[in-house]
Every structure is written in C-alpha cells, then in structure tokens.
Amino acid sequence: MLNIVIFGPPGAGKGTQAELIANELKLIHISSGDLLRQELANGDLGQEIKKYQDAGELVPDSLVIKMVEKAIAQNLDKPGFIFDGYPRNLNQAVSLDTVLKTGRLELNAVLNLELDEQEAVNRIILRGQTSGRSDDNEETIKARFQTYQEKTLPLLDYYRRQNLLVNIDGRPTISEVTKQIMKILKK
Ligand code: AMP
C-alpha cells in the first residue's frame, strides 16, 4: 500500500504528475478538482460548484470531503491512492487522516511541487487555451493563488511536523519531474 498526497500551487503540474505516477504504480488517482468538475457536469450541484470554482475559492468542505470519502471507500482493495488537489485546508487534512486510519491506512509521503507564481501563472494561461476550464483566466488565477496562500499553504507545516513532506523542484520538464518523484518513492 502506498498513499501519497501531491501538493503545490495551481499550475505546478499536480494533475499531470499524479496521472503519470498513478499509471506507473497502479495507484488510484483522486483529484478533487476532477471529481467536482464531474459533479458539475452531471449532478444537481453544478451551479453551486461553478460559482466557487469561477471565484477561485474553495468549494465547501461538506461537499468535497463527502466526494473524496466515497472515492476512497470504493477503492479500498486497490494498491493505494494518490491525492491531487486534496486536502486544500486543515479541516480536509484532519478528515483525510481519520478516514485513512479507519481503513487502516496511512499517508506515506506528501510531495510538494515547487514552482514560483509567475511560472505557474504562465502555465495555467497556456493550459487555458485548450483546457476549456472557465477558471483558467487571469482574474480567477489571481484569486486561486490567494486562496492557496491563505488556506492551503499552512498545510505544509502540518505535514512537515509529521515528517511526511518532500519538496520537489517543479521547474524541469514533465518527464524529469516524474523521474525525481519515482526516485523518492522508491526509497
Ligand atoms: P483544481 O482542479 O485542483 O485546480 O481545482 C479547481 C477548483 O476546484 C479549485 O479552485 C476549487 O474551487 C475547487 N476545488 C478543487 N479541490 C478542492 C478541495 N480539495 N477543496 C475545495 N475546493 C476544491
């Protein structure tokens, strides 16, 4: 069993790396952003979710935590999980610890993909040309960074104290970053 959180600012490459690592190690990739976008497309809560996403704010915990818990519960027989974009605040982190513990699981590492804001913004704007995501525009990106600073960044301390935090340089090419991550996970 291997359970990993992939952490970092918007645009650092969390989704890309999570997908590659999940394929390589046969882990279940749980992206709270993807789960929310699916719910937005199919569920009754679409308008509500879109409002938060387009404002660059966090969707309420009650909804996000429930969705992630369901995804975990459906895959407890699998070799492990890679959480991408989750947790995004302390409440979610504590909830994740509890849920994993209940399933007799634990986190093995929190990989912090480091990238400075300007580079991350450039990447998101580039992605916006093809992603079709309504939150990949300059104004929302600014708000997403602010949310990251205020709500998400404090989690680094939470995981550092648990000795789980590993910093990874997010600047190199996709395949070089993947290589770095694999090297760390093999240890
Ligand atoms: P992402 O796909 O990770 O970039 O997330 C896109 C947007 O979905 C975020 O800006 C939030 O509005 C929402 N979102 C994704 N993950 C979470 C989460 N763990 N908690 C609250 N909101 C989230």
Short mmCIF file of C-alpha atoms and ligand atoms in Angstrom, two decimals:
data_model
loop_
_atom_site.label_atom_id
_atom_site.label_comp_id
_atom_site.label_asym_id
_atom_site.label_seq_id
_atom_site.Cartn_x
_atom_site.Cartn_y
_atom_site.Cartn_z
CA MET A 1 0.00 0.00 0.00
CA LEU A 2 1.28 3.43 -0.92
CA ASN A 3 -0.69 6.59 -0.21
CA ILE A 4 0.60 9.91 -1.42
CA VAL A 5 -0.57 13.50 -1.47
CA ILE A 6 0.63 15.64 -4.33
CA PHE A 7 0.75 19.22 -3.16
CA GLY A 8 1.61 22.58 -4.72
CA PRO A 9 0.24 25.83 -6.08
CA PRO A 10 -2.19 25.96 -9.00
CA GLY A 11 -0.30 25.25 -12.22
CA ALA A 12 2.61 23.39 -10.61
CA GLY A 13 1.78 20.19 -12.52
CA LYS A 14 -0.03 18.22 -9.80
CA GLY A 15 -2.62 16.69 -12.14
CA THR A 16 -0.10 15.76 -14.82
CA GLN A 17 2.32 14.15 -12.38
CA ALA A 18 -0.43 12.44 -10.39
CA GLU A 19 -1.74 10.76 -13.52
CA LEU A 20 1.71 9.58 -14.62
CA ILE A 21 2.66 8.27 -11.18
CA ALA A 22 -0.73 6.60 -10.74
CA ASN A 23 -0.27 4.75 -14.05
CA GLU A 24 3.26 3.73 -13.21
CA LEU A 25 2.43 2.42 -9.72
CA LYS A 26 -1.19 1.34 -10.33
CA LEU A 27 -2.48 3.76 -7.73
CA ILE A 28 -5.95 5.26 -7.70
CA HIS A 29 -5.74 8.91 -8.72
CA ILE A 30 -8.17 11.01 -6.70
CA SER A 31 -8.39 14.58 -7.96
CA SER A 32 -10.92 16.61 -6.01
CA GLY A 33 -10.98 19.17 -8.84
CA ASP A 34 -11.87 16.44 -11.37
CA LEU A 35 -14.50 14.97 -9.05
CA LEU A 36 -16.04 18.43 -8.69
CA ARG A 37 -15.98 19.04 -12.44
CA GLN A 38 -17.72 15.66 -13.00
CA GLU A 39 -20.34 16.56 -10.41
CA LEU A 40 -20.70 19.94 -12.10
CA ALA A 41 -21.41 18.26 -15.42
CA ASN A 42 -23.76 15.55 -14.13
CA GLY A 43 -25.09 16.40 -10.70
CA ASP A 44 -27.63 18.77 -9.19
CA LEU A 45 -24.97 20.86 -7.51
CA GLY A 46 -23.46 22.17 -10.75
CA GLN A 47 -24.32 25.83 -10.38
CA GLU A 48 -23.17 25.92 -6.79
CA ILE A 49 -19.80 24.33 -7.58
CA LYS A 50 -19.18 26.54 -10.60
CA LYS A 51 -19.77 29.64 -8.51
CA TYR A 52 -16.89 28.74 -6.17
CA GLN A 53 -14.58 27.50 -8.90
CA ASP A 54 -15.04 30.61 -11.03
CA ALA A 55 -14.38 32.79 -7.99
CA GLY A 56 -11.18 30.85 -7.29
CA GLU A 57 -12.49 29.89 -3.85
CA LEU A 58 -12.66 26.55 -2.12
CA VAL A 59 -15.86 24.58 -2.57
CA PRO A 60 -17.36 23.91 0.91
CA ASP A 61 -15.74 21.07 2.85
CA SER A 62 -19.04 19.28 3.46
CA LEU A 63 -19.31 18.55 -0.26
CA VAL A 64 -15.66 17.91 -1.12
CA ILE A 65 -14.95 15.66 1.85
CA LYS A 66 -18.00 13.52 1.09
CA MET A 67 -16.96 13.06 -2.53
CA VAL A 68 -13.40 12.10 -1.64
CA GLU A 69 -14.55 9.71 1.10
CA LYS A 70 -16.79 7.95 -1.40
CA ALA A 71 -13.93 7.59 -3.89
CA ILE A 72 -11.70 6.12 -1.17
CA ALA A 73 -14.39 3.71 0.06
CA GLN A 74 -14.91 2.37 -3.47
CA ASN A 75 -11.22 1.53 -3.86
CA LEU A 76 -10.05 0.17 -0.54
CA ASP A 77 -8.95 -3.07 -2.21
CA LYS A 78 -6.54 -1.23 -4.55
CA PRO A 79 -2.75 -0.82 -4.11
CA GLY A 80 -3.05 2.76 -2.86
CA PHE A 81 -4.06 6.31 -3.59
CA ILE A 82 -2.58 9.47 -4.95
CA PHE A 83 -4.48 12.54 -3.79
CA ASP A 84 -4.23 15.51 -6.12
CA GLY A 85 -5.52 18.91 -5.05
CA TYR A 86 -6.74 17.36 -1.81
CA PRO A 87 -6.53 18.24 1.04
CA ARG A 88 -6.70 22.01 0.50
CA ASN A 89 -7.18 23.13 4.12
CA LEU A 90 -6.57 21.89 7.63
CA ASN A 91 -10.08 20.54 8.10
CA GLN A 92 -9.72 18.36 4.99
CA ALA A 93 -6.28 17.16 6.11
CA VAL A 94 -7.57 16.08 9.50
CA SER A 95 -10.54 14.39 7.84
CA LEU A 96 -8.22 12.52 5.47
CA ASP A 97 -6.12 11.28 8.38
CA THR A 98 -9.24 9.98 10.09
CA VAL A 99 -10.64 8.28 7.00
CA LEU A 100 -7.34 6.59 6.21
CA LYS A 101 -6.94 5.47 9.79
CA THR A 102 -10.44 3.96 9.76
CA GLY A 103 -9.44 1.97 6.68
CA ARG A 104 -6.19 1.01 8.47
CA LEU A 105 -4.20 3.05 6.00
CA GLU A 106 -1.71 5.86 6.39
CA LEU A 107 -0.06 8.54 4.32
CA ASN A 108 3.46 7.68 3.22
CA ALA A 109 4.54 10.99 1.68
CA VAL A 110 3.41 14.48 0.77
CA LEU A 111 5.16 15.63 -2.38
CA ASN A 112 5.35 19.39 -2.59
CA LEU A 113 5.80 20.51 -6.21
CA GLU A 114 7.55 23.86 -6.01
CA LEU A 115 7.08 26.47 -8.69
CA ASP A 116 7.11 30.26 -8.44
CA GLU A 117 3.89 32.10 -9.03
CA GLN A 118 4.87 33.77 -12.32
CA GLU A 119 5.87 30.48 -13.94
CA ALA A 120 2.71 28.80 -12.62
CA VAL A 121 0.51 31.61 -13.98
CA ASN A 122 2.19 31.31 -17.38
CA ARG A 123 1.48 27.59 -17.44
CA ILE A 124 -2.16 27.99 -16.48
CA ILE A 125 -2.74 30.65 -19.13
CA LEU A 126 -1.21 28.32 -21.70
CA ARG A 127 -3.38 25.46 -20.45
CA GLY A 128 -6.44 27.74 -20.61
CA GLN A 129 -6.14 27.83 -24.39
CA THR A 130 -7.07 24.15 -24.59
CA SER A 131 -8.49 23.12 -21.20
CA GLY A 132 -11.90 24.71 -21.66
CA ARG A 133 -11.81 25.42 -17.91
CA SER A 134 -13.68 28.59 -17.05
CA ASP A 135 -11.32 29.17 -14.09
CA ASP A 136 -8.16 29.24 -16.24
CA ASN A 137 -8.35 33.00 -16.80
CA GLU A 138 -6.14 35.72 -15.36
CA GLU A 139 -8.59 37.11 -12.82
CA THR A 140 -9.61 33.74 -11.39
CA ILE A 141 -6.00 32.58 -11.34
CA LYS A 142 -5.14 35.50 -9.06
CA ALA A 143 -7.92 34.53 -6.69
CA ARG A 144 -6.83 30.86 -6.78
CA PHE A 145 -3.34 31.88 -5.70
CA GLN A 146 -4.72 33.95 -2.88
CA THR A 147 -6.84 31.02 -1.70
CA TYR A 148 -3.75 28.81 -1.92
CA GLN A 149 -1.71 31.21 0.22
CA GLU A 150 -4.37 31.65 2.86
CA LYS A 151 -5.97 28.22 3.17
CA THR A 152 -3.69 25.61 1.64
CA LEU A 153 -0.12 26.71 2.32
CA PRO A 154 -0.45 26.27 6.13
CA LEU A 155 -0.77 22.53 5.48
CA LEU A 156 2.93 22.39 4.67
CA ASP A 157 3.66 22.86 8.36
CA TYR A 158 1.10 20.24 9.31
CA TYR A 159 2.83 17.64 7.11
CA ARG A 160 6.35 18.82 7.92
CA ARG A 161 5.65 18.13 11.58
CA GLN A 162 4.60 14.60 10.66
CA ASN A 163 7.85 14.15 8.72
CA LEU A 164 5.96 13.46 5.52
CA LEU A 165 6.94 16.49 3.46
CA VAL A 166 9.27 16.15 0.47
CA ASN A 167 9.99 19.19 -1.71
CA ILE A 168 10.31 18.65 -5.44
CA ASP A 169 11.51 21.17 -7.99
CA GLY A 170 8.57 21.69 -10.35
CA ARG A 171 10.55 23.66 -12.96
CA PRO A 172 12.10 20.90 -15.10
CA THR A 173 10.31 19.04 -17.91
CA ILE A 174 7.37 16.77 -17.12
CA SER A 175 9.43 13.60 -17.55
CA GLU A 176 12.29 14.90 -15.39
CA VAL A 177 9.90 15.76 -12.57
CA THR A 178 8.32 12.29 -12.86
CA LYS A 179 11.79 10.75 -12.65
CA GLN A 180 12.55 12.72 -9.48
CA ILE A 181 9.27 11.64 -7.90
CA MET A 182 9.83 7.97 -8.75
CA LYS A 183 13.31 8.14 -7.26
CA ILE A 184 11.92 9.50 -4.00
CA LEU A 185 9.09 6.99 -3.84
CA LYS A 186 11.43 4.04 -4.34
CA LYS A 187 13.33 4.99 -1.19
P1 AMP B 1 -8.08 22.03 -9.37
O1 AMP B 1 -8.63 21.18 -10.47
O2 AMP B 1 -7.38 21.22 -8.33
O3 AMP B 1 -7.24 23.15 -9.91
O4 AMP B 1 -9.33 22.71 -8.64
C1 AMP B 1 -10.16 23.64 -9.31
C2 AMP B 1 -11.13 24.28 -8.34
O5 AMP B 1 -11.98 23.28 -7.75
C3 AMP B 1 -10.49 25.00 -7.16
O6 AMP B 1 -10.11 26.32 -7.47
C4 AMP B 1 -11.62 24.94 -6.13
O7 AMP B 1 -12.63 25.88 -6.42
C5 AMP B 1 -12.20 23.56 -6.38
N1 AMP B 1 -11.51 22.52 -5.57
C6 AMP B 1 -10.69 21.53 -6.00
N2 AMP B 1 -10.25 20.77 -4.99
C7 AMP B 1 -10.81 21.29 -3.87
C8 AMP B 1 -10.73 20.97 -2.48
N3 AMP B 1 -9.97 19.96 -2.03
N4 AMP B 1 -11.44 21.74 -1.61
C9 AMP B 1 -12.21 22.76 -2.02
N5 AMP B 1 -12.31 23.13 -3.31
C10 AMP B 1 -11.63 22.40 -4.23
#
